[in-house]
């Protein structure tokens, strides 16, 4: 689950087969409703937390993008300038989640 919405997290868990595993990556601001017996124990399912990157990898990833060796264009839905109002708009949109800007990049040069 990459979005971090309670509804998609719940769908991820409920869609699992017996002994299935849901990997939660999305950052949620609200709890995900889970019936521990029905959704997990009774079907031996698992929910695990997964980070999409390690903090020490960020410098290397930025370098690969700058060198043109890693193309992030397919996963970036919006780019905003390094501007307080623009950045705050991105955070406000995350709070209200309109389904449009999923991956936003704050660009120093653009």
C-alpha atoms as a PDB file:
ATOM      1  CA  UNK A   1       0.000   0.000   0.000  1.00  0.00           C
ATOM      2  CA  UNK A   2       1.652   3.210  -1.199  1.00  0.00           C
ATOM      3  CA  UNK A   3      -1.001   5.899  -0.796  1.00  0.00           C
ATOM      4  CA  UNK A   4      -1.402   6.047   2.984  1.00  0.00           C
ATOM      5  CA  UNK A   5      -5.168   6.450   3.058  1.00  0.00           C
ATOM      6  CA  UNK A   6      -7.146   4.395   5.584  1.00  0.00           C
ATOM      7  CA  UNK A   7      -9.457   3.137   2.821  1.00  0.00           C
ATOM      8  CA  UNK A   8      -6.617   1.839   0.616  1.00  0.00           C
ATOM      9  CA  UNK A   9      -4.796   0.345   3.613  1.00  0.00           C
ATOM     10  CA  UNK A  10      -7.965  -1.476   4.633  1.00  0.00           C
ATOM     11  CA  UNK A  11      -8.451  -2.700   1.055  1.00  0.00           C
ATOM     12  CA  UNK A  12      -4.861  -3.964   0.984  1.00  0.00           C
ATOM     13  CA  UNK A  13      -5.411  -6.066   4.097  1.00  0.00           C
ATOM     14  CA  UNK A  14      -8.841  -7.371   3.074  1.00  0.00           C
ATOM     15  CA  UNK A  15      -7.582  -8.381  -0.380  1.00  0.00           C
ATOM     16  CA  UNK A  16      -4.965 -10.757   1.050  1.00  0.00           C
ATOM     17  CA  UNK A  17      -5.227 -14.488   0.699  1.00  0.00           C
ATOM     18  CA  UNK A  18      -4.540 -16.944   3.507  1.00  0.00           C
ATOM     19  CA  UNK A  19      -1.027 -16.292   4.874  1.00  0.00           C
ATOM     20  CA  UNK A  20      -0.801 -13.136   2.741  1.00  0.00           C
ATOM     21  CA  UNK A  21       1.359 -10.156   3.641  1.00  0.00           C
ATOM     22  CA  UNK A  22       0.483  -6.473   3.201  1.00  0.00           C
ATOM     23  CA  UNK A  23       3.460  -4.129   2.937  1.00  0.00           C
ATOM     24  CA  UNK A  24       2.590  -0.615   4.118  1.00  0.00           C
ATOM     25  CA  UNK A  25       4.712   2.131   2.589  1.00  0.00           C
ATOM     26  CA  UNK A  26       2.305   5.099   2.452  1.00  0.00           C
ATOM     27  CA  UNK A  27       2.364   7.610   5.317  1.00  0.00           C
ATOM     28  CA  UNK A  28      -1.069   7.777   6.916  1.00  0.00           C
ATOM     29  CA  UNK A  29      -2.462  10.534   9.085  1.00  0.00           C
ATOM     30  CA  UNK A  30      -5.309   8.361  10.394  1.00  0.00           C
ATOM     31  CA  UNK A  31      -5.470   4.812  11.769  1.00  0.00           C
ATOM     32  CA  UNK A  32      -6.392   1.894   9.528  1.00  0.00           C
ATOM     33  CA  UNK A  33      -9.369  -0.077  10.835  1.00  0.00           C
ATOM     34  CA  UNK A  34      -8.416  -3.738  11.221  1.00  0.00           C
ATOM     35  CA  UNK A  35     -10.391  -6.505  12.918  1.00  0.00           C
ATOM     36  CA  UNK A  36      -7.496  -8.487  14.320  1.00  0.00           C
ATOM     37  CA  UNK A  37      -9.233 -11.869  14.249  1.00  0.00           C
ATOM     38  CA  UNK A  38     -11.194 -11.589  10.991  1.00  0.00           C
ATOM     39  CA  UNK A  39      -8.550  -9.694   9.016  1.00  0.00           C
ATOM     40  CA  UNK A  40      -5.330 -11.165  10.435  1.00  0.00           C
ATOM     41  CA  UNK A  41      -5.242 -14.013  12.956  1.00  0.00           C
ATOM     42  CA  UNK A  42      -8.010 -16.139  11.441  1.00  0.00           C
ATOM     43  CA  UNK A  43      -6.274 -16.188   8.065  1.00  0.00           C
ATOM     44  CA  UNK A  44      -2.668 -15.990   9.311  1.00  0.00           C
ATOM     45  CA  UNK A  45      -2.096 -12.713   7.464  1.00  0.00           C
ATOM     46  CA  UNK A  46       0.638 -10.173   8.155  1.00  0.00           C
ATOM     47  CA  UNK A  47       0.972  -6.400   7.959  1.00  0.00           C
ATOM     48  CA  UNK A  48       4.541  -5.109   7.724  1.00  0.00           C
ATOM     49  CA  UNK A  49       5.930  -1.595   7.521  1.00  0.00           C
ATOM     50  CA  UNK A  50       8.339  -0.912   4.675  1.00  0.00           C
ATOM     51  CA  UNK A  51      10.404   2.182   3.936  1.00  0.00           C
ATOM     52  CA  UNK A  52      10.782   2.965   0.252  1.00  0.00           C
ATOM     53  CA  UNK A  53      14.361   4.085   0.890  1.00  0.00           C
ATOM     54  CA  UNK A  54      16.982   4.404   3.585  1.00  0.00           C
ATOM     55  CA  UNK A  55      18.074   7.879   4.652  1.00  0.00           C
ATOM     56  CA  UNK A  56      21.692   7.163   3.709  1.00  0.00           C
ATOM     57  CA  UNK A  57      20.616   6.417   0.119  1.00  0.00           C
ATOM     58  CA  UNK A  58      19.188   9.895  -0.574  1.00  0.00           C
ATOM     59  CA  UNK A  59      22.499  11.540  -1.573  1.00  0.00           C
ATOM     60  CA  UNK A  60      23.263   8.706  -4.000  1.00  0.00           C
ATOM     61  CA  UNK A  61      19.756   8.815  -5.493  1.00  0.00           C
ATOM     62  CA  UNK A  62      19.962  12.581  -6.033  1.00  0.00           C
ATOM     63  CA  UNK A  63      23.346  12.140  -7.692  1.00  0.00           C
ATOM     64  CA  UNK A  64      21.976   9.457 -10.049  1.00  0.00           C
ATOM     65  CA  UNK A  65      19.084  11.739 -11.042  1.00  0.00           C
ATOM     66  CA  UNK A  66      21.448  14.681 -11.646  1.00  0.00           C
ATOM     67  CA  UNK A  67      23.678  12.474 -13.836  1.00  0.00           C
ATOM     68  CA  UNK A  68      20.655  11.344 -15.857  1.00  0.00           C
ATOM     69  CA  UNK A  69      21.238   7.725 -14.824  1.00  0.00           C
ATOM     70  CA  UNK A  70      17.924   7.509 -12.939  1.00  0.00           C
ATOM     71  CA  UNK A  71      14.773   8.753 -14.665  1.00  0.00           C
ATOM     72  CA  UNK A  72      12.147   9.761 -12.108  1.00  0.00           C
ATOM     73  CA  UNK A  73       9.828  11.421 -14.638  1.00  0.00           C
ATOM     74  CA  UNK A  74       7.374   8.475 -14.755  1.00  0.00           C
ATOM     75  CA  UNK A  75       6.746   8.646 -11.001  1.00  0.00           C
ATOM     76  CA  UNK A  76       6.694  12.422 -10.457  1.00  0.00           C
ATOM     77  CA  UNK A  77       3.209  13.842 -10.850  1.00  0.00           C
ATOM     78  CA  UNK A  78       4.123  17.453 -10.003  1.00  0.00           C
ATOM     79  CA  UNK A  79       7.178  19.665  -9.583  1.00  0.00           C
ATOM     80  CA  UNK A  80       7.197  22.925  -7.607  1.00  0.00           C
ATOM     81  CA  UNK A  81       9.843  25.612  -7.086  1.00  0.00           C
ATOM     82  CA  UNK A  82      11.750  26.068  -3.843  1.00  0.00           C
ATOM     83  CA  UNK A  83       9.218  28.612  -2.641  1.00  0.00           C
ATOM     84  CA  UNK A  84       7.454  28.729   0.722  1.00  0.00           C
ATOM     85  CA  UNK A  85       3.939  29.212  -0.687  1.00  0.00           C
ATOM     86  CA  UNK A  86       4.354  26.473  -3.309  1.00  0.00           C
ATOM     87  CA  UNK A  87       5.735  24.011  -0.754  1.00  0.00           C
ATOM     88  CA  UNK A  88       2.953  24.812   1.723  1.00  0.00           C
ATOM     89  CA  UNK A  89       0.397  24.218  -1.048  1.00  0.00           C
ATOM     90  CA  UNK A  90       1.892  20.743  -1.567  1.00  0.00           C
ATOM     91  CA  UNK A  91       1.590  19.934   2.139  1.00  0.00           C
ATOM     92  CA  UNK A  92      -1.966  21.303   2.233  1.00  0.00           C
ATOM     93  CA  UNK A  93      -2.867  19.080  -0.735  1.00  0.00           C
ATOM     94  CA  UNK A  94      -1.478  16.060   1.132  1.00  0.00           C
ATOM     95  CA  UNK A  95      -3.761  16.873   4.061  1.00  0.00           C
ATOM     96  CA  UNK A  96      -6.847  16.974   1.834  1.00  0.00           C
ATOM     97  CA  UNK A  97      -5.589  14.421  -0.760  1.00  0.00           C
ATOM     98  CA  UNK A  98      -7.289  15.136  -4.045  1.00  0.00           C
ATOM     99  CA  UNK A  99      -5.766  12.131  -5.837  1.00  0.00           C
ATOM    100  CA  UNK A 100      -3.767  14.295  -8.274  1.00  0.00           C
ATOM    101  CA  UNK A 101      -0.300  15.016  -6.881  1.00  0.00           C
ATOM    102  CA  UNK A 102       0.987  11.728  -5.562  1.00  0.00           C
ATOM    103  CA  UNK A 103       4.744  12.320  -5.920  1.00  0.00           C
ATOM    104  CA  UNK A 104       5.843  15.955  -5.824  1.00  0.00           C
ATOM    105  CA  UNK A 105       9.419  17.096  -6.273  1.00  0.00           C
ATOM    106  CA  UNK A 106      10.625  20.410  -4.843  1.00  0.00           C
ATOM    107  CA  UNK A 107      13.008  21.682  -7.500  1.00  0.00           C
ATOM    108  CA  UNK A 108      15.853  24.020  -6.570  1.00  0.00           C
ATOM    109  CA  UNK A 109      16.340  25.183 -10.149  1.00  0.00           C
ATOM    110  CA  UNK A 110      12.835  25.274 -11.449  1.00  0.00           C
END
